[in-house]
mmCIF file of N, CA and C in Angstrom:
data_model
loop_
_atom_site.group_PDB
_atom_site.id
_atom_site.type_symbol
_atom_site.label_atom_id
_atom_site.label_comp_id
_atom_site.label_asym_id
_atom_site.label_seq_id
_atom_site.Cartn_x
_atom_site.Cartn_y
_atom_site.Cartn_z
ATOM 1 N N MET X 1 -46.866 247.028 248.515
ATOM 2 C CA MET X 1 -46.598 245.947 249.434
ATOM 3 C C MET X 1 -47.712 244.904 249.390
ATOM 4 N N ILE X 2 -48.932 245.392 249.269
ATOM 5 C CA ILE X 2 -50.066 244.485 249.263
ATOM 6 C C ILE X 2 -50.047 243.616 248.011
ATOM 7 N N ALA X 3 -49.561 244.155 246.909
ATOM 8 C CA ALA X 3 -49.528 243.411 245.648
ATOM 9 C C ALA X 3 -48.633 242.177 245.723
ATOM 10 N N VAL X 4 -47.640 242.190 246.598
ATOM 11 C CA VAL X 4 -46.719 241.049 246.694
ATOM 12 C C VAL X 4 -47.027 240.140 247.890
ATOM 13 N N PHE X 5 -48.213 240.294 248.492
ATOM 14 C CA PHE X 5 -48.604 239.415 249.602
ATOM 15 C C PHE X 5 -48.512 237.936 249.240
ATOM 16 N N PRO X 6 -49.016 237.509 248.057
ATOM 17 C CA PRO X 6 -48.905 236.079 247.731
ATOM 18 C C PRO X 6 -47.451 235.598 247.652
ATOM 19 N N LEU X 7 -46.584 236.402 247.055
ATOM 20 C CA LEU X 7 -45.169 236.041 246.967
ATOM 21 C C LEU X 7 -44.535 236.010 248.356
ATOM 22 N N THR X 8 -44.890 236.973 249.190
ATOM 23 C CA THR X 8 -44.374 237.016 250.557
ATOM 24 C C THR X 8 -44.800 235.766 251.324
ATOM 25 N N LYS X 9 -46.056 235.384 251.175
ATOM 26 C CA LYS X 9 -46.553 234.170 251.854
ATOM 27 C C LYS X 9 -45.800 232.940 251.361
ATOM 28 N N LEU X 10 -45.513 232.890 250.069
ATOM 29 C CA LEU X 10 -44.783 231.762 249.499
ATOM 30 C C LEU X 10 -43.351 231.695 250.038
ATOM 31 N N ILE X 11 -42.694 232.841 250.170
ATOM 32 C CA ILE X 11 -41.280 232.868 250.570
ATOM 33 C C ILE X 11 -41.100 232.694 252.075
ATOM 34 N N VAL X 12 -41.835 233.475 252.874
ATOM 35 C CA VAL X 12 -41.605 233.443 254.327
ATOM 36 C C VAL X 12 -42.718 232.763 255.119
ATOM 37 N N GLY X 13 -43.806 232.397 254.448
ATOM 38 C CA GLY X 13 -44.864 231.667 255.131
ATOM 39 C C GLY X 13 -45.916 232.518 255.805
ATOM 40 N N LYS X 14 -45.789 233.834 255.740
ATOM 41 C CA LYS X 14 -46.812 234.719 256.298
ATOM 42 C C LYS X 14 -46.839 236.026 255.516
ATOM 43 N N ARG X 15 -47.935 236.754 255.676
ATOM 44 C CA ARG X 15 -48.112 237.988 254.913
ATOM 45 C C ARG X 15 -47.868 239.243 255.733
ATOM 46 N N ILE X 16 -48.006 239.139 257.034
ATOM 47 C CA ILE X 16 -47.905 240.307 257.898
ATOM 48 C C ILE X 16 -46.847 240.048 258.964
ATOM 49 N N GLY X 17 -46.132 241.092 259.323
ATOM 50 C CA GLY X 17 -45.116 240.987 260.359
ATOM 51 C C GLY X 17 -43.776 241.518 259.887
ATOM 52 N N THR X 18 -42.850 241.557 260.806
ATOM 53 C CA THR X 18 -41.529 242.101 260.505
ATOM 54 C C THR X 18 -40.815 241.289 259.438
ATOM 55 N N THR X 19 -40.847 239.973 259.564
ATOM 56 C CA THR X 19 -40.188 239.114 258.574
ATOM 57 C C THR X 19 -40.842 239.254 257.211
ATOM 58 N N ALA X 20 -42.163 239.344 257.184
ATOM 59 C CA ALA X 20 -42.886 239.461 255.918
ATOM 60 C C ALA X 20 -42.611 240.791 255.229
ATOM 61 N N ALA X 21 -42.273 241.819 255.970
ATOM 62 C CA ALA X 21 -42.001 243.132 255.370
ATOM 63 C C ALA X 21 -40.697 243.139 254.582
ATOM 64 N N ILE X 22 -39.812 242.197 254.865
ATOM 65 C CA ILE X 22 -38.512 242.157 254.185
ATOM 66 C C ILE X 22 -38.668 241.908 252.691
ATOM 67 N N VAL X 23 -39.605 241.053 252.305
ATOM 68 C CA VAL X 23 -39.769 240.700 250.885
ATOM 69 C C VAL X 23 -40.153 241.915 250.043
ATOM 70 N N PRO X 24 -41.222 242.657 250.369
ATOM 71 C CA PRO X 24 -41.547 243.821 249.537
ATOM 72 C C PRO X 24 -40.480 244.915 249.593
ATOM 73 N N LEU X 25 -39.826 245.066 250.734
ATOM 74 C CA LEU X 25 -38.756 246.067 250.819
ATOM 75 C C LEU X 25 -37.599 245.695 249.894
ATOM 76 N N THR X 26 -37.271 244.421 249.840
ATOM 77 C CA THR X 26 -36.208 243.958 248.946
ATOM 78 C C THR X 26 -36.610 244.140 247.490
ATOM 79 N N ILE X 27 -37.847 243.787 247.177
ATOM 80 C CA ILE X 27 -38.332 243.946 245.806
ATOM 81 C C ILE X 27 -38.315 245.415 245.398
ATOM 82 N N ALA X 28 -38.609 246.305 246.318
ATOM 83 C CA ALA X 28 -38.585 247.736 246.014
ATOM 84 C C ALA X 28 -37.161 248.247 245.838
ATOM 85 N N ALA X 29 -36.215 247.689 246.582
ATOM 86 C CA ALA X 29 -34.845 248.206 246.567
ATOM 87 C C ALA X 29 -34.017 247.709 245.394
ATOM 88 N N ILE X 30 -34.220 246.489 244.954
ATOM 89 C CA ILE X 30 -33.356 245.897 243.923
ATOM 90 C C ILE X 30 -33.327 246.712 242.631
ATOM 91 N N PRO X 31 -34.472 247.062 242.030
ATOM 92 C CA PRO X 31 -34.381 247.845 240.791
ATOM 93 C C PRO X 31 -33.801 249.236 241.013
ATOM 94 N N PHE X 32 -34.058 249.799 242.188
ATOM 95 C CA PHE X 32 -33.529 251.120 242.518
ATOM 96 C C PHE X 32 -32.002 251.084 242.575
ATOM 97 N N VAL X 33 -31.457 250.094 243.272
ATOM 98 C CA VAL X 33 -29.999 249.949 243.373
ATOM 99 C C VAL X 33 -29.394 249.642 242.007
ATOM 100 N N ALA X 34 -30.051 248.782 241.248
ATOM 101 C CA ALA X 34 -29.543 248.445 239.912
ATOM 102 C C ALA X 34 -29.457 249.685 239.035
ATOM 103 N N ARG X 35 -30.463 250.521 239.094
ATOM 104 C CA ARG X 35 -30.462 251.753 238.290
ATOM 105 C C ARG X 35 -29.365 252.713 238.753
ATOM 106 N N LEU X 36 -29.166 252.822 240.059
ATOM 107 C CA LEU X 36 -28.114 253.696 240.579
ATOM 108 C C LEU X 36 -26.732 253.207 240.150
ATOM 109 N N ILE X 37 -26.512 251.898 240.185
ATOM 110 C CA ILE X 37 -25.226 251.341 239.758
ATOM 111 C C ILE X 37 -25.035 251.553 238.265
ATOM 112 N N GLU X 38 -26.097 251.356 237.494
ATOM 113 C CA GLU X 38 -26.009 251.590 236.050
ATOM 114 C C GLU X 38 -25.616 253.036 235.758
ATOM 115 N N ASN X 39 -26.250 253.976 236.442
ATOM 116 C CA ASN X 39 -25.917 255.389 236.240
ATOM 117 C C ASN X 39 -24.492 255.702 236.675
ATOM 118 N N ALA X 40 -24.034 255.081 237.756
ATOM 119 C CA ALA X 40 -22.661 255.304 238.218
ATOM 120 C C ALA X 40 -21.660 254.813 237.184
ATOM 121 N N ILE X 41 -21.944 253.688 236.559
ATOM 122 C CA ILE X 41 -21.038 253.146 235.538
ATOM 123 C C ILE X 41 -21.089 253.989 234.270
ATOM 124 N N LYS X 42 -22.275 254.494 233.922
ATOM 125 C CA LYS X 42 -22.404 255.340 232.733
ATOM 126 C C LYS X 42 -21.661 256.670 232.880
ATOM 127 N N GLU X 43 -21.463 257.117 234.118
ATOM 128 C CA GLU X 43 -20.772 258.382 234.368
ATOM 129 C C GLU X 43 -19.267 258.295 234.143
ATOM 130 N N ILE X 44 -18.737 257.092 234.032
ATOM 131 C CA ILE X 44 -17.296 256.922 233.845
ATOM 132 C C ILE X 44 -16.904 257.490 232.491
ATOM 133 N N SER X 45 -15.864 258.277 232.491
ATOM 134 C CA SER X 45 -15.384 258.886 231.255
ATOM 135 C C SER X 45 -14.887 257.809 230.292
ATOM 136 N N PRO X 46 -15.336 257.860 229.037
ATOM 137 C CA PRO X 46 -14.851 256.882 228.058
ATOM 138 C C PRO X 46 -13.336 256.955 227.862
ATOM 139 N N GLY X 47 -12.754 258.115 228.112
ATOM 140 C CA GLY X 47 -11.310 258.274 227.974
ATOM 141 C C GLY X 47 -10.531 257.393 228.933
ATOM 142 N N ILE X 48 -11.059 257.195 230.124
ATOM 143 C CA ILE X 48 -10.389 256.342 231.111
ATOM 144 C C ILE X 48 -10.395 254.894 230.635
ATOM 145 N N ILE X 49 -11.521 254.460 230.091
ATOM 146 C CA ILE X 49 -11.618 253.086 229.585
ATOM 147 C C ILE X 49 -10.714 252.907 228.372
ATOM 148 N N GLU X 50 -10.694 253.899 227.491
ATOM 149 C CA GLU X 50 -9.817 253.831 226.314
ATOM 150 C C GLU X 50 -8.351 253.783 226.724
ATOM 151 N N ALA X 51 -7.984 254.542 227.756
ATOM 152 C CA ALA X 51 -6.601 254.530 228.237
ATOM 153 C C ALA X 51 -6.225 253.143 228.750
ATOM 154 N N ALA X 52 -7.139 252.512 229.482
ATOM 155 C CA ALA X 52 -6.869 251.160 229.990
ATOM 156 C C ALA X 52 -6.739 250.167 228.836
ATOM 157 N N GLN X 53 -7.580 250.313 227.817
ATOM 158 C CA GLN X 53 -7.496 249.428 226.650
ATOM 159 C C GLN X 53 -6.185 249.629 225.905
ATOM 160 N N SER X 54 -5.758 250.875 225.778
ATOM 161 C CA SER X 54 -4.511 251.142 225.050
ATOM 162 C C SER X 54 -3.289 250.620 225.794
ATOM 163 N N MET X 55 -3.419 250.443 227.111
ATOM 164 C CA MET X 55 -2.316 249.882 227.894
ATOM 165 C C MET X 55 -2.367 248.362 227.934
ATOM 166 N N GLY X 56 -3.334 247.776 227.208
ATOM 167 C CA GLY X 56 -3.387 246.326 227.085
ATOM 168 C C GLY X 56 -4.234 245.613 228.117
ATOM 169 N N ALA X 57 -5.082 246.340 228.827
ATOM 170 C CA ALA X 57 -5.931 245.696 229.834
ATOM 171 C C ALA X 57 -7.036 244.897 229.148
ATOM 172 N N ASP X 58 -7.299 243.706 229.682
ATOM 173 C CA ASP X 58 -8.404 242.919 229.136
ATOM 174 C C ASP X 58 -9.713 243.361 229.804
ATOM 175 N N VAL X 59 -10.823 242.755 229.403
ATOM 176 C CA VAL X 59 -12.142 243.173 229.888
ATOM 177 C C VAL X 59 -12.246 243.031 231.410
ATOM 178 N N LYS X 60 -11.755 241.916 231.941
ATOM 179 C CA LYS X 60 -11.816 241.681 233.388
ATOM 180 C C LYS X 60 -11.044 242.761 234.148
ATOM 181 N N GLN X 61 -9.856 243.097 233.664
ATOM 182 C CA GLN X 61 -9.059 244.136 234.314
ATOM 183 C C GLN X 61 -9.735 245.497 234.210
ATOM 184 N N ILE X 62 -10.332 245.780 233.073
ATOM 185 C CA ILE X 62 -11.019 247.064 232.909
ATOM 186 C C ILE X 62 -12.190 247.170 233.887
ATOM 187 N N VAL X 63 -12.943 246.096 234.021
ATOM 188 C CA VAL X 63 -14.100 246.122 234.922
ATOM 189 C C VAL X 63 -13.659 246.267 236.374
ATOM 190 N N PHE X 64 -12.726 245.397 236.813
ATOM 191 C CA PHE X 64 -12.379 245.357 238.230
ATOM 192 C C PHE X 64 -11.336 246.383 238.666
ATOM 193 N N ARG X 65 -10.494 246.837 237.755
ATOM 194 C CA ARG X 65 -9.439 247.776 238.145
ATOM 195 C C ARG X 65 -9.686 249.201 237.674
ATOM 196 N N VAL X 66 -10.644 249.379 236.771
ATOM 197 C CA VAL X 66 -10.915 250.725 236.262
ATOM 198 C C VAL X 66 -12.356 251.138 236.555
ATOM 199 N N MET X 67 -13.305 250.384 236.033
ATOM 200 C CA MET X 67 -14.702 250.802 236.117
ATOM 201 C C MET X 67 -15.251 250.800 237.547
ATOM 202 N N ILE X 68 -15.046 249.721 238.271
ATOM 203 C CA ILE X 68 -15.584 249.654 239.634
ATOM 204 C C ILE X 68 -14.938 250.702 240.544
ATOM 205 N N PRO X 69 -13.597 250.838 240.552
ATOM 206 C CA PRO X 69 -13.030 251.893 241.396
ATOM 207 C C PRO X 69 -13.497 253.305 241.011
ATOM 208 N N GLU X 70 -13.690 253.548 239.720
ATOM 209 C CA GLU X 70 -14.163 254.863 239.283
ATOM 210 C C GLU X 70 -15.615 255.106 239.686
ATOM 211 N N ALA X 71 -16.422 254.058 239.664
ATOM 212 C CA ALA X 71 -17.846 254.195 239.970
ATOM 213 C C ALA X 71 -18.147 254.091 241.462
ATOM 214 N N LEU X 72 -17.187 253.644 242.253
ATOM 215 C CA LEU X 72 -17.427 253.378 243.671
ATOM 216 C C LEU X 72 -17.971 254.573 244.459
ATOM 217 N N PRO X 73 -17.456 255.791 244.290
ATOM 218 C CA PRO X 73 -18.053 256.905 245.040
ATOM 219 C C PRO X 73 -19.537 257.105 244.730
ATOM 220 N N SER X 74 -19.897 257.028 243.461
ATOM 221 C CA SER X 74 -21.309 257.181 243.094
ATOM 222 C C SER X 74 -22.143 256.015 243.597
ATOM 223 N N ILE X 75 -21.578 254.820 243.585
ATOM 224 C CA ILE X 75 -22.295 253.654 244.103
ATOM 225 C C ILE X 75 -22.521 253.810 245.606
ATOM 226 N N ALA X 76 -21.515 254.283 246.329
ATOM 227 C CA ALA X 76 -21.663 254.503 247.773
ATOM 228 C C ALA X 76 -22.741 255.544 248.050
ATOM 229 N N SER X 77 -22.759 256.597 247.254
ATOM 230 C CA SER X 77 -23.790 257.618 247.397
ATOM 231 C C SER X 77 -25.169 257.040 247.109
ATOM 232 N N GLY X 78 -25.263 256.195 246.096
ATOM 233 C CA GLY X 78 -26.531 255.552 245.764
ATOM 234 C C GLY X 78 -27.003 254.591 246.835
ATOM 235 N N ILE X 79 -26.072 253.867 247.436
ATOM 236 C CA ILE X 79 -26.441 252.943 248.512
ATOM 237 C C ILE X 79 -26.941 253.723 249.725
ATOM 238 N N THR X 80 -26.322 254.865 249.994
ATOM 239 C CA THR X 80 -26.799 255.723 251.082
ATOM 240 C C THR X 80 -28.234 256.156 250.817
ATOM 241 N N LEU X 81 -28.501 256.583 249.604
ATOM 242 C CA LEU X 81 -29.853 256.992 249.224
ATOM 243 C C LEU X 81 -30.834 255.828 249.351
ATOM 244 N N THR X 82 -30.414 254.646 248.964
ATOM 245 C CA THR X 82 -31.275 253.463 249.065
ATOM 246 C C THR X 82 -31.599 253.142 250.518
ATOM 247 N N ILE X 83 -30.605 253.206 251.385
ATOM 248 C CA ILE X 83 -30.842 252.928 252.810
ATOM 249 C C ILE X 83 -31.832 253.932 253.384
ATOM 250 N N ILE X 84 -31.683 255.201 253.015
ATOM 251 C CA ILE X 84 -32.604 256.228 253.500
ATOM 252 C C ILE X 84 -34.016 255.963 252.980
ATOM 253 N N ASN X 85 -34.139 255.580 251.719
ATOM 254 C CA ASN X 85 -35.458 255.233 251.179
ATOM 255 C C ASN X 85 -36.052 254.032 251.904
ATOM 256 N N LEU X 86 -35.224 253.038 252.193
ATOM 257 C CA LEU X 86 -35.720 251.850 252.893
ATOM 258 C C LEU X 86 -36.197 252.181 254.307
ATOM 259 N N ILE X 87 -35.579 253.161 254.935
ATOM 260 C CA ILE X 87 -36.054 253.589 256.255
ATOM 261 C C ILE X 87 -37.472 254.143 256.132
ATOM 262 N N GLY X 88 -37.690 254.960 255.113
ATOM 263 C CA GLY X 88 -39.035 255.482 254.875
ATOM 264 C C GLY X 88 -40.024 254.387 254.541
ATOM 265 N N TYR X 89 -39.613 253.456 253.675
ATOM 266 C CA TYR X 89 -40.490 252.342 253.311
ATOM 267 C C TYR X 89 -40.805 251.474 254.524
ATOM 268 N N SER X 90 -39.804 251.234 255.368
ATOM 269 C CA SER X 90 -40.035 250.371 256.527
ATOM 270 C C SER X 90 -40.956 251.047 257.536
ATOM 271 N N ALA X 91 -40.888 252.368 257.617
ATOM 272 C CA ALA X 91 -41.827 253.077 258.489
ATOM 273 C C ALA X 91 -43.250 252.919 257.963
ATOM 274 N N MET X 92 -43.395 252.961 256.639
ATOM 275 C CA MET X 92 -44.723 252.739 256.048
ATOM 276 C C MET X 92 -45.160 251.288 256.220
ATOM 277 N N ALA X 93 -44.209 250.367 256.188
ATOM 278 C CA ALA X 93 -44.538 248.950 256.373
ATOM 279 C C ALA X 93 -45.108 248.708 257.763
ATOM 280 N N GLY X 94 -44.680 249.500 258.721
ATOM 281 C CA GLY X 94 -45.214 249.380 260.070
ATOM 282 C C GLY X 94 -46.702 249.641 260.133
ATOM 283 N N ALA X 95 -47.200 250.439 259.195
ATOM 284 C CA ALA X 95 -48.624 250.749 259.168
ATOM 285 C C ALA X 95 -49.466 249.538 258.784
ATOM 286 N N ILE X 96 -48.881 248.570 258.091
ATOM 287 C CA ILE X 96 -49.644 247.376 257.706
ATOM 288 C C ILE X 96 -49.116 246.131 258.417
ATOM 289 N N GLY X 97 -48.555 246.320 259.586
ATOM 290 C CA GLY X 97 -48.154 245.181 260.399
ATOM 291 C C GLY X 97 -46.701 244.798 260.303
ATOM 292 N N GLY X 98 -45.867 245.661 259.746
ATOM 293 C CA GLY X 98 -44.449 245.355 259.600
ATOM 294 C C GLY X 98 -43.643 245.574 260.863
ATOM 295 N N GLY X 99 -44.238 246.134 261.887
ATOM 296 C CA GLY X 99 -43.523 246.389 263.132
ATOM 297 C C GLY X 99 -42.666 247.634 263.041
ATOM 298 N N GLY X 100 -41.836 247.847 264.031
ATOM 299 C CA GLY X 100 -40.896 248.958 264.018
ATOM 300 C C GLY X 100 -41.517 250.300 264.363
ATOM 301 N N LEU X 101 -40.805 251.357 263.978
ATOM 302 C CA LEU X 101 -41.236 252.708 264.322
ATOM 303 C C LEU X 101 -42.553 253.096 263.660
ATOM 304 N N GLY X 102 -42.786 252.619 262.449
ATOM 305 C CA GLY X 102 -44.047 252.919 261.775
ATOM 306 C C GLY X 102 -45.238 252.364 262.536
ATOM 307 N N ASN X 103 -45.091 251.154 263.028
ATOM 308 C CA ASN X 103 -46.148 250.534 263.826
ATOM 309 C C ASN X 103 -46.369 251.316 265.113
ATOM 310 N N LEU X 104 -45.288 251.718 265.750
ATOM 311 C CA LEU X 104 -45.378 252.502 266.981
ATOM 312 C C LEU X 104 -46.110 253.819 266.732
ATOM 313 N N ALA X 105 -45.745 254.501 265.646
ATOM 314 C CA ALA X 105 -46.369 255.785 265.332
ATOM 315 C C ALA X 105 -47.856 255.626 265.030
ATOM 316 N N ILE X 106 -48.217 254.587 264.298
ATOM 317 C CA ILE X 106 -49.627 254.381 263.945
ATOM 318 C C ILE X 106 -50.446 253.948 265.161
ATOM 319 N N ARG X 107 -49.971 252.914 265.868
ATOM 320 C CA ARG X 107 -50.767 252.362 266.974
ATOM 321 C C ARG X 107 -50.921 253.320 268.139
ATOM 322 N N PHE X 108 -49.816 253.859 268.591
ATOM 323 C CA PHE X 108 -49.888 254.702 269.783
ATOM 324 C C PHE X 108 -50.049 256.179 269.440
ATOM 325 N N GLY X 109 -49.319 256.626 268.422
ATOM 326 C CA GLY X 109 -49.374 258.039 268.077
ATOM 327 C C GLY X 109 -50.665 258.450 267.409
ATOM 328 N N TYR X 110 -51.023 257.765 266.319
ATOM 329 C CA TYR X 110 -52.196 258.161 265.543
ATOM 330 C C TYR X 110 -53.486 257.587 266.127
ATOM 331 N N GLN X 111 -53.532 256.255 266.263
ATOM 332 C CA GLN X 111 -54.760 255.629 266.758
ATOM 333 C C GLN X 111 -54.969 255.865 268.253
ATOM 334 N N GLY X 112 -53.887 256.029 269.001
ATOM 335 C CA GLY X 112 -53.989 256.266 270.436
ATOM 336 C C GLY X 112 -54.046 257.737 270.795
ATOM 337 N N PHE X 113 -54.070 258.604 269.778
ATOM 338 C CA PHE X 113 -54.148 260.055 269.973
ATOM 339 C C PHE X 113 -53.048 260.588 270.886
ATOM 340 N N GLN X 114 -51.848 260.027 270.762
ATOM 341 C CA GLN X 114 -50.711 260.504 271.545
ATOM 342 C C GLN X 114 -49.751 261.225 270.599
ATOM 343 N N LYS X 115 -49.942 262.526 270.506
ATOM 344 C CA LYS X 115 -49.124 263.312 269.574
ATOM 345 C C LYS X 115 -47.646 263.246 269.921
ATOM 346 N N ASP X 116 -47.333 263.177 271.211
ATOM 347 C CA ASP X 116 -45.926 263.139 271.608
ATOM 348 C C ASP X 116 -45.228 261.887 271.080
ATOM 349 N N VAL X 117 -45.934 260.758 271.028
ATOM 350 C CA VAL X 117 -45.351 259.529 270.481
ATOM 351 C C VAL X 117 -45.109 259.693 268.985
ATOM 352 N N MET X 118 -46.085 260.274 268.288
ATOM 353 C CA MET X 118 -45.941 260.458 266.851
ATOM 354 C C MET X 118 -44.803 261.434 266.538
ATOM 355 N N ILE X 119 -44.738 262.526 267.250
ATOM 356 C CA ILE X 119 -43.671 263.512 267.030
ATOM 357 C C ILE X 119 -42.318 262.911 267.395
ATOM 358 N N GLY X 120 -42.263 262.161 268.492
ATOM 359 C CA GLY X 120 -41.015 261.500 268.885
ATOM 360 C C GLY X 120 -40.534 260.509 267.840
ATOM 361 N N THR X 121 -41.472 259.776 267.253
ATOM 362 C CA THR X 121 -41.120 258.816 266.203
ATOM 363 C C THR X 121 -40.548 259.530 264.989
ATOM 364 N N VAL X 122 -41.179 260.625 264.604
ATOM 365 C CA VAL X 122 -40.682 261.405 263.462
ATOM 366 C C VAL X 122 -39.287 261.948 263.759
ATOM 367 N N ILE X 123 -39.071 262.432 264.962
ATOM 368 C CA ILE X 123 -37.749 262.961 265.338
ATOM 369 C C ILE X 123 -36.699 261.857 265.273
ATOM 370 N N VAL X 124 -37.032 260.673 265.782
ATOM 371 C CA VAL X 124 -36.087 259.549 265.730
ATOM 372 C C VAL X 124 -35.765 259.193 264.284
ATOM 373 N N LEU X 125 -36.782 259.133 263.422
ATOM 374 C CA LEU X 125 -36.549 258.817 262.009
ATOM 375 C C LEU X 125 -35.661 259.860 261.341
ATOM 376 N N VAL X 126 -35.908 261.127 261.622
ATOM 377 C CA VAL X 126 -35.081 262.196 261.041
ATOM 378 C C VAL X 126 -33.644 262.083 261.531
ATOM 379 N N LEU X 127 -33.454 261.804 262.813
ATOM 380 C CA LEU X 127 -32.098 261.653 263.349
ATOM 381 C C LEU X 127 -31.373 260.461 262.728
ATOM 382 N N VAL X 128 -32.074 259.344 262.577
ATOM 383 C CA VAL X 128 -31.465 258.160 261.955
ATOM 384 C C VAL X 128 -31.058 258.474 260.520
ATOM 385 N N VAL X 129 -31.934 259.148 259.787
ATOM 386 C CA VAL X 129 -31.620 259.522 258.400
ATOM 387 C C VAL X 129 -30.412 260.450 258.356
ATOM 388 N N GLN X 130 -30.331 261.398 259.259
ATOM 389 C CA GLN X 130 -29.199 262.327 259.277
ATOM 390 C C GLN X 130 -27.887 261.610 259.587
ATOM 391 N N VAL X 131 -27.925 260.670 260.518
ATOM 392 C CA VAL X 131 -26.716 259.900 260.843
ATOM 393 C C VAL X 131 -26.271 259.079 259.638
ATOM 394 N N ILE X 132 -27.215 258.415 258.992
ATOM 395 C CA ILE X 132 -26.869 257.607 257.815
ATOM 396 C C ILE X 132 -26.347 258.493 256.695
ATOM 397 N N GLN X 133 -26.963 259.652 256.494
ATOM 398 C CA GLN X 133 -26.486 260.570 255.461
ATOM 399 C C GLN X 133 -25.072 261.051 255.780
ATOM 400 N N GLY X 134 -24.799 261.341 257.042
ATOM 401 C CA GLY X 134 -23.452 261.761 257.432
ATOM 402 C C GLY X 134 -22.418 260.679 257.181
ATOM 403 N N ILE X 135 -22.749 259.448 257.535
ATOM 404 C CA ILE X 135 -21.837 258.324 257.281
ATOM 405 C C ILE X 135 -21.635 258.146 255.786
ATOM 406 N N GLY X 136 -22.726 258.210 255.020
ATOM 407 C CA GLY X 136 -22.636 258.069 253.568
ATOM 408 C C GLY X 136 -21.778 259.148 252.929
ATOM 409 N N THR X 137 -21.900 260.371 253.418
ATOM 410 C CA THR X 137 -21.089 261.473 252.894
ATOM 411 C C THR X 137 -19.616 261.259 253.206
ATOM 412 N N ARG X 138 -19.312 260.796 254.401
ATOM 413 C CA ARG X 138 -17.908 260.512 254.753
ATOM 414 C C ARG X 138 -17.324 259.414 253.875
ATOM 415 N N VAL X 139 -18.083 258.346 253.671
ATOM 416 C CA VAL X 139 -17.619 257.247 252.817
ATOM 417 C C VAL X 139 -17.400 257.758 251.402
ATOM 418 N N TYR X 140 -18.332 258.534 250.885
ATOM 419 C CA TYR X 140 -18.218 259.101 249.538
ATOM 420 C C TYR X 140 -16.947 259.940 249.414
ATOM 421 N N ASN X 141 -16.715 260.813 250.382
ATOM 422 C CA ASN X 141 -15.523 261.676 250.335
ATOM 423 C C ASN X 141 -14.229 260.875 250.430
ATOM 424 N N LYS X 142 -14.207 259.817 251.240
ATOM 425 C CA LYS X 142 -13.006 258.974 251.325
ATOM 426 C C LYS X 142 -12.752 258.242 250.019
ATOM 427 N N LEU X 143 -13.811 257.803 249.357
ATOM 428 C CA LEU X 143 -13.652 257.087 248.096
ATOM 429 C C LEU X 143 -13.226 258.013 246.960
ATOM 430 N N LEU X 144 -13.527 259.288 247.070
ATOM 431 C CA LEU X 144 -13.107 260.245 246.040
ATOM 432 C C LEU X 144 -11.601 260.451 246.040
ATOM 433 N N LYS X 145 -10.970 260.299 247.200
ATOM 434 C CA LYS X 145 -9.526 260.560 247.316
ATOM 435 C C LYS X 145 -8.694 259.448 246.769
#
């Protein structure tokens, strides 16, 4: 996050704060999501693409009617994983002035020696991750059908 402070200052006008944390979080997420989508597309069976080609589908039809629908469950699973990672990253961003639960845990829990605040913050983060994972699993299962 510190390495992109100059870019963050250029884009949002400041280096520290909730708005400034968005830039490094986005930079961290983009290659991760791109790799997950690439892997989801690579998992598509070549036989399915060949079948679409043999039925006369052009490239646009193959991409939008075959490849994307086939890759969608894996993409949804990857997006769930990305959101969970971003929750962890945003909690760490709070330690350097990004605000949110990470800031609360550091300022009051760690620096203020209030273990209950720190434990409560961890419990909230775990619950949020579990809810997002549950939603992601439901979406994945619906897309499989």
